[in-house]
Amino acid sequence: MPGTTTKDAESIEPQSLKRALDLPPPVPEAKKIRLSHKIKVAFGGVEPVSQTGTSSASVSSLHERNFSTSALMESTRWPRPEWHAPWKNYRVIQGHLGWVRSVAFDPSNKWFCTGSADRTIKMWDVATGVLKLTLTGHIDQVRALAVSNRHKYMFSAGDDKQVKCWDLEQNKVIRSYHGHLSGVHCLALHPTEDVLLTGGRDSVCRVWDIRTKRQRFALTGHDNTVCSVFTRPTHPQIVTGSHDTTIKFWDLRYGGKAMTTLTHHKKSVRAMTLHPKEDAFASASADNTKKFSLPKGEFCHNMLSQQKTIINAMAVNEDGVMVTGGDNGSIWFWDWKSGHSFQQSQTSVQPGSLESEAGIYAACYDQTGSRLVTCEADKTIKMWKQDENATPETHPVNFKPPKVIRRF
């Protein structure tokens, strides 16, 4: 070596030879680029170990860059929300003497009915909001309503354990369905069959034959109140949501057997809504609002914001505008496809009502999806429509793709 004396070279040469003998055999080129699958646990994380002597820090930074790139690609694939005009309250209807708990539209879209804690059912003209008729017969608050699209019938259910069928030509009760052991909180009609579904505080969803009044099935399996129920015209499937935080799928072909149980929510599932065109539905709870596909109930995604209140009501129209109403009077409008909340409003309590009476208990779109009715704790009914003067320029979409996509 230049600049090294002969004595120094003699002392270095044995040591260099010894180190050379201790070296491992050369690694083939194919193995130099291969990383082992060994995992080194350090500081609560995982770190890949290279066989080629590559520093773990450089490998870790490489994986971080790859992860960041993949996460960015994942977030950019998130669907961008469609533009929707904001909704505004254009009419407040008064007439009930108690909380308004339920609403349903006539298939002809000429009138709608509401049920209240004052034990009455009232029918209102859609165009003018004028009261047309008041029906009495329940002895406790009316929790659920449905109007048949096959017959001139309306169905009601309440905390008095009663389920009634009303003849709309005679405006009187023609059938009652007995079987629930406590208050009935929800009901639904099958779109193509003479089948009625009711769910209540006795934790049971009951399936009735409309004409014979016979109970066909008692769907047992929930551990608490059944709050919401729906069915589809193309599938013999019933979906129920409960205070026990679960959503259950039942199949009528197998005697009403529970086929699937969804446990994604951690709080009571008080409301669900079925999309009128897609094979999908959404469920609402105090923890989050979630979207699932049908018929298997596969989880799609959470809505991108949290309303942070108990959600009692939700509905979606064919244009993909979903609305949720909260116990604190908040009303949020969402883009169905992306889960983006494009409008967050607060309902106004009417003069003479307490501020605590700001809850929204029911919501329903009309048959065209252009008008919305909400039923509220201040004893009023509010009607909403889109702002015709709004444009994408005056109300732009304020949307940022989520950085972290929760898959549960």
Tab-separated table of C-alpha atoms in Angstrom:
chain	number	residue	atom	x	y	z
A	1	MET	CA	0.000	0.000	0.000
A	2	PRO	CA	1.375	3.466	-0.783
A	3	GLY	CA	2.598	5.263	2.293
A	4	THR	CA	2.764	2.033	4.345
A	5	THR	CA	6.046	0.621	5.626
A	6	THR	CA	7.049	-3.030	5.207
A	7	LYS	CA	6.648	-3.615	8.944
A	8	ASP	CA	3.143	-2.210	8.931
A	9	ALA	CA	2.221	-4.330	5.918
A	10	GLU	CA	3.456	-7.475	7.642
A	11	SER	CA	1.284	-6.702	10.713
A	12	ILE	CA	-1.802	-5.908	8.645
A	13	GLU	CA	-1.630	-8.826	6.204
A	14	PRO	CA	-2.448	-11.639	8.699
A	15	GLN	CA	-5.383	-9.667	10.105
A	16	SER	CA	-6.788	-8.980	6.606
A	17	LEU	CA	-6.377	-12.632	5.701
A	18	LYS	CA	-8.159	-13.669	8.888
A	19	ARG	CA	-11.086	-11.327	8.157
A	20	ALA	CA	-11.299	-12.623	4.589
A	21	LEU	CA	-11.507	-16.207	5.833
A	22	ASP	CA	-14.349	-15.221	8.180
A	23	LEU	CA	-16.458	-13.674	5.368
A	24	PRO	CA	-19.600	-15.593	4.231
A	25	PRO	CA	-19.629	-17.074	0.717
A	26	PRO	CA	-20.709	-14.688	-2.073
A	27	VAL	CA	-24.453	-14.273	-2.526
A	28	PRO	CA	-25.870	-14.961	-6.027
A	29	GLU	CA	-27.322	-11.956	-7.880
A	30	ALA	CA	-30.823	-13.411	-7.759
A	31	LYS	CA	-30.719	-13.518	-3.989
A	32	LYS	CA	-29.330	-10.018	-3.619
A	33	ILE	CA	-32.616	-8.442	-4.608
A	34	ARG	CA	-34.787	-10.762	-2.541
A	35	LEU	CA	-36.069	-9.725	0.884
A	36	SER	CA	-36.668	-12.320	3.549
A	37	HIS	CA	-40.062	-12.630	5.227
A	38	LYS	CA	-38.564	-12.400	8.676
A	39	ILE	CA	-40.204	-9.768	10.843
A	40	LYS	CA	-38.343	-7.774	13.414
A	41	VAL	CA	-40.550	-6.256	16.095
A	42	ALA	CA	-39.336	-2.881	17.270
A	43	PHE	CA	-41.139	-0.077	19.089
A	44	GLY	CA	-44.541	-1.603	18.431
A	45	GLY	CA	-44.003	-1.764	14.669
A	46	VAL	CA	-42.789	-4.263	12.093
A	47	GLU	CA	-39.617	-3.975	10.038
A	48	PRO	CA	-38.500	-6.195	7.134
A	49	VAL	CA	-34.951	-7.611	7.350
A	50	SER	CA	-32.847	-7.861	4.197
A	51	GLN	CA	-30.596	-10.820	3.385
A	52	THR	CA	-28.192	-8.620	1.452
A	53	GLY	CA	-27.121	-6.404	4.294
A	54	THR	CA	-29.365	-3.528	3.176
A	55	SER	CA	-30.055	-1.288	6.154
A	56	SER	CA	-33.455	-1.799	7.777
A	57	ALA	CA	-33.983	1.958	7.849
A	58	SER	CA	-33.735	2.249	4.069
A	59	VAL	CA	-36.071	-0.730	3.568
A	60	SER	CA	-38.524	0.754	6.036
A	61	SER	CA	-38.481	4.119	4.261
A	62	LEU	CA	-39.019	2.324	0.948
A	63	HIS	CA	-42.085	0.568	2.334
A	64	GLU	CA	-43.381	3.824	3.780
A	65	ARG	CA	-43.088	5.478	0.370
A	66	ASN	CA	-44.877	2.562	-1.278
A	67	PHE	CA	-47.623	2.643	1.377
A	68	SER	CA	-48.062	6.392	0.988
A	69	THR	CA	-48.323	6.020	-2.772
A	70	SER	CA	-50.889	3.230	-2.514
A	71	ALA	CA	-52.901	5.183	0.066
A	72	LEU	CA	-52.888	8.215	-2.221
A	73	MET	CA	-54.052	6.091	-5.134
A	74	GLU	CA	-56.792	4.601	-2.944
A	75	SER	CA	-58.056	8.028	-1.851
A	76	THR	CA	-58.073	9.354	-5.409
A	77	ARG	CA	-60.310	6.451	-6.406
A	78	TRP	CA	-62.950	7.617	-3.919
A	79	PRO	CA	-65.977	8.721	-5.966
A	80	ARG	CA	-66.400	12.457	-6.260
A	81	PRO	CA	-69.844	13.585	-5.074
A	82	GLU	CA	-72.411	14.813	-7.534
A	83	TRP	CA	-73.635	18.365	-7.167
A	84	HIS	CA	-77.002	18.725	-5.428
A	85	ALA	CA	-78.899	21.927	-4.806
A	86	PRO	CA	-79.346	22.776	-1.116
A	87	TRP	CA	-82.704	22.099	0.499
A	88	LYS	CA	-84.813	24.689	2.287
A	89	ASN	CA	-87.846	24.592	4.554
A	90	TYR	CA	-90.754	26.203	2.716
A	91	ARG	CA	-93.760	25.216	4.827
A	92	VAL	CA	-94.526	24.514	8.496
A	93	ILE	CA	-97.770	22.647	9.209
A	94	GLN	CA	-99.397	22.749	12.634
A	95	GLY	CA	-102.328	20.721	13.876
A	96	HIS	CA	-101.096	17.872	16.057
A	97	LEU	CA	-101.184	18.225	19.842
A	98	GLY	CA	-98.210	15.956	20.512
A	99	TRP	CA	-94.912	14.819	19.048
A	100	VAL	CA	-95.293	13.806	15.409
A	101	ARG	CA	-93.807	10.307	15.159
A	102	SER	CA	-94.564	8.901	11.684
A	103	VAL	CA	-95.334	9.824	8.076
A	104	ALA	CA	-96.296	8.075	4.828
A	105	PHE	CA	-97.188	9.270	1.318
A	106	ASP	CA	-100.115	8.202	-0.813
A	107	PRO	CA	-98.973	6.386	-4.013
A	108	SER	CA	-100.868	8.985	-6.083
A	109	ASN	CA	-98.767	11.715	-4.407
A	110	LYS	CA	-101.855	13.826	-3.655
A	111	TRP	CA	-101.820	13.520	0.133
A	112	PHE	CA	-99.733	12.245	3.012
A	113	CYS	CA	-100.589	11.078	6.518
A	114	THR	CA	-98.907	11.622	9.877
A	115	GLY	CA	-99.215	9.847	13.216
A	116	SER	CA	-98.692	11.558	16.536
A	117	ALA	CA	-98.364	11.146	20.272
A	118	ASP	CA	-101.825	12.747	20.471
A	119	ARG	CA	-103.131	9.299	19.290
A	120	THR	CA	-104.516	10.631	16.002
A	121	ILE	CA	-103.716	10.136	12.332
A	122	LYS	CA	-104.079	13.207	10.130
A	123	MET	CA	-104.168	13.429	6.344
A	124	TRP	CA	-102.799	16.509	4.586
A	125	ASP	CA	-102.932	17.838	1.043
A	126	VAL	CA	-99.453	17.722	-0.513
A	127	ALA	CA	-99.872	20.838	-2.663
A	128	THR	CA	-101.388	23.141	-0.042
A	129	GLY	CA	-100.618	21.554	3.327
A	130	VAL	CA	-104.293	21.794	4.295
A	131	LEU	CA	-105.753	19.213	6.700
A	132	LYS	CA	-108.134	16.856	4.904
A	133	LEU	CA	-109.093	14.297	7.560
A	134	THR	CA	-108.421	13.172	11.131
A	135	LEU	CA	-108.698	9.502	12.113
A	136	THR	CA	-109.030	8.288	15.697
A	137	GLY	CA	-108.836	4.769	17.064
A	138	HIS	CA	-105.475	4.301	18.748
A	139	ILE	CA	-105.256	4.714	22.513
A	140	ASP	CA	-101.542	5.575	22.578
A	141	GLN	CA	-99.065	7.342	20.298
A	142	VAL	CA	-98.968	6.274	16.654
A	143	ARG	CA	-95.429	5.153	15.848
A	144	ALA	CA	-95.634	3.832	12.276
A	145	LEU	CA	-97.683	4.302	9.094
A	146	ALA	CA	-97.739	2.777	5.609
A	147	VAL	CA	-100.035	3.232	2.606
A	148	SER	CA	-100.552	0.294	0.245
A	149	ASN	CA	-99.796	0.665	-3.450
A	150	ARG	CA	-101.949	-2.399	-4.224
A	151	HIS	CA	-105.148	-1.671	-2.286
A	152	LYS	CA	-107.035	1.294	-0.844
A	153	TYR	CA	-105.597	0.502	2.569
A	154	MET	CA	-103.536	2.332	5.141
A	155	PHE	CA	-101.802	0.587	8.056
A	156	SER	CA	-100.934	2.046	11.432
A	157	ALA	CA	-99.182	0.810	14.568
A	158	GLY	CA	-98.532	2.296	17.972
A	159	ASP	CA	-97.529	1.957	21.587
A	160	ASP	CA	-100.956	0.449	22.368
A	161	LYS	CA	-99.710	-2.878	20.823
A	162	GLN	CA	-102.278	-2.480	18.063
A	163	VAL	CA	-101.764	-2.837	14.319
A	164	LYS	CA	-104.712	-1.551	12.295
A	165	CYS	CA	-105.805	-1.712	8.651
A	166	TRP	CA	-107.856	1.283	7.512
A	167	ASP	CA	-110.156	1.276	4.500
A	168	LEU	CA	-109.490	4.608	2.795
A	169	GLU	CA	-112.819	4.584	0.974
A	170	GLN	CA	-114.796	4.262	4.215
A	171	ASN	CA	-112.179	5.890	6.496
A	172	LYS	CA	-112.562	3.254	9.177
A	173	VAL	CA	-110.698	0.270	10.628
A	174	ILE	CA	-111.584	-2.983	8.897
A	175	ARG	CA	-108.918	-5.308	10.372
A	176	SER	CA	-106.682	-5.521	13.425
A	177	TYR	CA	-103.629	-7.729	13.843
A	178	HIS	CA	-103.066	-9.079	17.351
A	179	GLY	CA	-99.878	-10.708	18.564
A	180	HIS	CA	-97.373	-8.134	19.747
A	181	LEU	CA	-96.759	-8.145	23.496
A	182	SER	CA	-95.672	-4.515	23.677
A	183	GLY	CA	-95.582	-1.323	21.639
A	184	VAL	CA	-95.115	-1.587	17.865
A	185	HIS	CA	-92.388	0.737	16.572
A	186	CYS	CA	-92.166	0.015	12.841
A	187	LEU	CA	-94.068	-1.533	9.956
A	188	ALA	CA	-93.588	-2.108	6.244
A	189	LEU	CA	-95.573	-3.506	3.329
A	190	HIS	CA	-94.241	-5.940	0.766
A	191	PRO	CA	-94.399	-4.166	-2.625
A	192	THR	CA	-95.754	-7.141	-4.589
A	193	GLU	CA	-97.363	-9.470	-2.023
A	194	ASP	CA	-100.186	-9.110	0.498
A	195	VAL	CA	-97.710	-9.250	3.362
A	196	LEU	CA	-97.361	-6.866	6.303
A	197	LEU	CA	-94.248	-6.636	8.503
A	198	THR	CA	-94.291	-5.211	12.026
A	199	GLY	CA	-91.574	-4.878	14.646
A	200	GLY	CA	-91.810	-3.807	18.232
A	201	ARG	CA	-90.584	-3.589	21.774
A	202	ASP	CA	-91.087	-7.319	22.293
A	203	SER	CA	-87.942	-7.854	20.125
A	204	VAL	CA	-89.927	-9.722	17.462
A	205	CYS	CA	-90.644	-8.935	13.816
A	206	ARG	CA	-93.971	-10.450	12.796
A	207	VAL	CA	-95.064	-11.323	9.263
A	208	TRP	CA	-98.807	-11.094	8.615
A	209	ASP	CA	-101.160	-12.088	5.834
A	210	ILE	CA	-103.025	-8.843	5.164
A	211	ARG	CA	-106.354	-10.393	4.201
A	212	THR	CA	-106.648	-13.298	6.660
A	213	LYS	CA	-104.964	-11.460	9.583
A	214	ARG	CA	-103.012	-14.667	10.200
A	215	GLN	CA	-99.460	-14.413	11.489
A	216	ARG	CA	-97.288	-16.314	9.027
A	217	PHE	CA	-93.941	-16.001	10.805
A	218	ALA	CA	-92.521	-14.626	14.035
A	219	LEU	CA	-88.914	-13.624	13.395
A	220	THR	CA	-87.165	-14.049	16.740
A	221	GLY	CA	-83.490	-13.437	17.406
A	222	HIS	CA	-83.119	-9.809	18.402
A	223	ASP	CA	-82.398	-9.017	22.048
A	224	ASN	CA	-84.067	-5.618	22.121
A	225	THR	CA	-86.648	-3.432	20.381
A	226	VAL	CA	-86.985	-3.834	16.608
A	227	CYS	CA	-86.881	-0.214	15.413
A	228	SER	CA	-86.832	-0.504	11.618
A	229	VAL	CA	-87.767	-2.993	8.918
A	230	PHE	CA	-87.897	-3.136	5.125
A	231	THR	CA	-88.281	-5.658	2.322
A	232	ARG	CA	-87.699	-5.692	-1.441
A	233	PRO	CA	-89.986	-6.634	-4.345
A	234	THR	CA	-87.409	-8.832	-6.097
A	235	HIS	CA	-86.211	-10.933	-3.185
A	236	PRO	CA	-87.966	-12.859	-0.357
A	237	GLN	CA	-85.746	-11.104	2.145
A	238	ILE	CA	-86.563	-9.056	5.242
A	239	VAL	CA	-84.052	-6.743	6.928
A	240	THR	CA	-84.510	-5.548	10.517
A	241	GLY	CA	-82.573	-3.117	12.710
A	242	SER	CA	-82.694	-3.155	16.488
A	243	HIS	CA	-81.695	-1.460	19.721
A	244	ASP	CA	-79.402	-4.472	20.274
A	245	THR	CA	-77.055	-2.778	17.710
A	246	THR	CA	-77.457	-5.535	15.089
A	247	ILE	CA	-79.026	-5.771	11.639
A	248	LYS	CA	-80.512	-9.136	10.699
A	249	PHE	CA	-81.386	-10.640	7.317
A	250	TRP	CA	-84.291	-13.094	7.191
A	251	ASP	CA	-85.343	-15.360	4.326
A	252	LEU	CA	-89.036	-16.197	3.954
A	253	ARG	CA	-88.209	-19.201	1.765
A	254	TYR	CA	-86.755	-20.952	4.797
A	255	GLY	CA	-89.541	-20.214	7.243
A	256	GLY	CA	-88.266	-16.808	8.237
A	257	LYS	CA	-84.854	-18.080	9.270
A	258	ALA	CA	-82.155	-15.552	10.200
A	259	MET	CA	-79.521	-15.870	7.472
A	260	THR	CA	-77.077	-13.072	8.346
A	261	THR	CA	-76.376	-10.810	11.313
A	262	LEU	CA	-74.428	-7.575	10.836
A	263	THR	CA	-72.570	-6.298	13.902
A	264	HIS	CA	-70.916	-3.210	12.431
A	265	HIS	CA	-72.763	-0.735	14.663
A	266	LYS	CA	-71.944	-0.206	18.327
A	267	LYS	CA	-75.114	1.711	19.213
A	268	SER	CA	-78.838	1.205	18.583
A	269	VAL	CA	-79.841	0.971	14.920
A	270	ARG	CA	-82.889	3.238	14.972
A	271	ALA	CA	-83.318	3.882	11.241
A	272	MET	CA	-82.631	2.272	7.868
A	273	THR	CA	-83.461	3.270	4.311
A	274	LEU	CA	-83.493	1.293	1.079
A	275	HIS	CA	-82.286	2.968	-2.106
A	276	PRO	CA	-85.179	3.067	-4.626
A	277	LYS	CA	-82.981	2.029	-7.577
A	278	GLU	CA	-79.833	0.351	-6.271
A	279	ASP	CA	-79.409	-2.939	-4.419
A	280	ALA	CA	-78.119	-1.139	-1.357
A	281	PHE	CA	-79.326	0.333	1.916
A	282	ALA	CA	-78.055	2.609	4.661
A	283	SER	CA	-78.391	2.303	8.416
A	284	ALA	CA	-78.065	5.005	11.044
A	285	SER	CA	-76.875	4.866	14.609
A	286	ALA	CA	-75.373	7.261	17.119
A	287	ASP	CA	-71.912	5.933	16.225
A	288	ASN	CA	-72.070	6.334	12.442
A	289	THR	CA	-74.119	6.045	9.275
A	290	LYS	CA	-73.140	3.077	7.109
A	291	LYS	CA	-73.926	1.773	3.650
A	292	PHE	CA	-74.341	-1.914	2.758
A	293	SER	CA	-74.983	-3.825	-0.449
A	294	LEU	CA	-77.780	-6.317	-1.022
A	295	PRO	CA	-78.626	-9.170	-0.893
A	296	LYS	CA	-75.604	-10.324	1.161
A	297	GLY	CA	-75.197	-7.264	3.349
A	298	GLU	CA	-71.589	-6.567	2.414
A	299	PHE	CA	-70.220	-3.421	4.046
A	300	CYS	CA	-69.546	-0.621	1.537
A	301	HIS	CA	-68.338	2.355	3.563
A	302	ASN	CA	-69.148	4.801	6.326
A	303	MET	CA	-70.523	8.213	5.561
A	304	LEU	CA	-67.654	10.709	5.595
A	305	SER	CA	-68.948	12.792	8.521
A	306	GLN	CA	-70.528	12.069	11.878
A	307	GLN	CA	-73.743	13.754	12.938
A	308	LYS	CA	-72.869	13.015	16.589
A	309	THR	CA	-76.415	12.568	17.792
A	310	ILE	CA	-79.097	9.886	17.957
A	311	ILE	CA	-80.505	9.540	14.441
A	312	ASN	CA	-84.199	8.651	14.414
A	313	ALA	CA	-85.060	9.115	10.742
A	314	MET	CA	-83.520	8.747	7.313
A	315	ALA	CA	-84.663	8.589	3.689
A	316	VAL	CA	-83.131	8.615	0.196
A	317	ASN	CA	-84.596	9.603	-3.178
A	318	GLU	CA	-83.838	8.430	-6.719
A	319	ASP	CA	-81.426	11.328	-7.287
A	320	GLY	CA	-79.159	9.981	-4.565
A	321	VAL	CA	-79.921	12.596	-1.910
A	322	MET	CA	-80.069	10.986	1.517
A	323	VAL	CA	-81.367	12.848	4.547
A	324	THR	CA	-80.874	12.030	8.229
A	325	GLY	CA	-82.718	13.637	11.135
A	326	GLY	CA	-81.312	13.760	14.640
A	327	ASP	CA	-82.601	13.883	18.175
A	328	ASN	CA	-81.133	17.376	18.573
A	329	GLY	CA	-82.972	18.808	15.570
A	330	SER	CA	-80.059	18.539	13.154
A	331	ILE	CA	-80.905	17.606	9.568
A	332	TRP	CA	-78.088	16.570	7.235
A	333	PHE	CA	-78.214	15.979	3.495
A	334	TRP	CA	-75.787	13.511	1.904
A	335	ASP	CA	-74.615	12.459	-1.527
A	336	TRP	CA	-75.446	8.742	-1.612
A	337	LYS	CA	-72.629	7.697	-3.927
A	338	SER	CA	-69.707	9.261	-2.100
A	339	GLY	CA	-71.046	9.606	1.446
A	340	HIS	CA	-70.268	13.328	1.442
A	341	SER	CA	-72.516	15.585	3.556
A	342	PHE	CA	-73.190	18.600	1.327
A	343	GLN	CA	-75.603	20.387	3.697
A	344	GLN	CA	-75.876	20.499	7.478
A	345	SER	CA	-78.833	22.400	8.900
A	346	GLN	CA	-80.675	22.851	12.165
A	347	THR	CA	-84.445	22.792	12.315
A	348	SER	CA	-86.158	25.792	13.891
A	349	VAL	CA	-88.277	25.189	16.972
A	350	GLN	CA	-91.660	26.860	16.688
A	351	PRO	CA	-92.640	29.623	19.138
A	352	GLY	CA	-94.165	28.221	22.299
A	353	SER	CA	-92.108	25.014	22.214
A	354	LEU	CA	-89.169	24.219	24.450
A	355	GLU	CA	-85.698	24.258	22.915
A	356	SER	CA	-85.334	20.619	23.935
A	357	GLU	CA	-88.274	19.794	21.651
A	358	ALA	CA	-86.177	20.032	18.514
A	359	GLY	CA	-85.959	16.349	17.639
A	360	ILE	CA	-86.792	14.889	14.222
A	361	TYR	CA	-88.649	11.571	14.517
A	362	ALA	CA	-89.570	10.702	10.928
A	363	ALA	CA	-88.687	11.725	7.375
A	364	CYS	CA	-90.109	10.743	4.006
A	365	TYR	CA	-89.782	11.879	0.380
A	366	ASP	CA	-92.822	12.167	-1.846
A	367	GLN	CA	-93.196	9.882	-4.866
A	368	THR	CA	-91.180	12.232	-7.101
A	369	GLY	CA	-88.373	12.756	-4.610
A	370	SER	CA	-88.657	16.525	-5.006
A	371	ARG	CA	-90.379	17.214	-1.674
A	372	LEU	CA	-89.419	16.080	1.795
A	373	VAL	CA	-91.551	15.897	4.935
A	374	THR	CA	-90.075	15.781	8.440
A	375	CYS	CA	-92.027	15.068	11.638
A	376	GLU	CA	-90.771	16.813	14.725
A	377	ALA	CA	-90.958	17.016	18.495
A	378	ASP	CA	-92.313	20.577	18.478
A	379	LYS	CA	-95.624	19.090	17.195
A	380	THR	CA	-95.091	20.433	13.680
A	381	ILE	CA	-94.626	18.959	10.221
A	382	LYS	CA	-92.070	20.654	7.992
A	383	MET	CA	-91.912	20.455	4.203
A	384	TRP	CA	-88.645	20.911	2.316
A	385	LYS	CA	-87.671	21.396	-1.320
A	386	GLN	CA	-84.531	22.203	-3.272
A	387	ASP	CA	-83.503	25.812	-3.824
A	388	GLU	CA	-84.279	26.547	-7.488
A	389	ASN	CA	-81.909	29.520	-7.550
A	390	ALA	CA	-78.855	27.556	-6.444
A	391	THR	CA	-76.134	26.732	-8.984
A	392	PRO	CA	-72.773	24.939	-8.782
A	393	GLU	CA	-71.157	28.392	-8.831
A	394	THR	CA	-73.153	29.773	-5.894
A	395	HIS	CA	-72.981	26.530	-3.904
A	396	PRO	CA	-69.814	24.667	-4.959
A	397	VAL	CA	-69.036	21.173	-3.713
A	398	ASN	CA	-66.581	21.467	-0.826
A	399	PHE	CA	-65.146	17.961	-0.939
A	400	LYS	CA	-61.796	16.467	0.017
A	401	PRO	CA	-61.151	12.738	-0.524
A	402	PRO	CA	-60.601	10.930	2.780
A	403	LYS	CA	-56.965	10.271	3.670
A	404	VAL	CA	-57.780	7.122	5.579
A	405	ILE	CA	-60.600	4.905	4.338
A	406	ARG	CA	-62.218	2.941	7.135
A	407	ARG	CA	-63.343	-0.465	5.992
A	408	PHE	CA	-65.467	-1.166	9.074
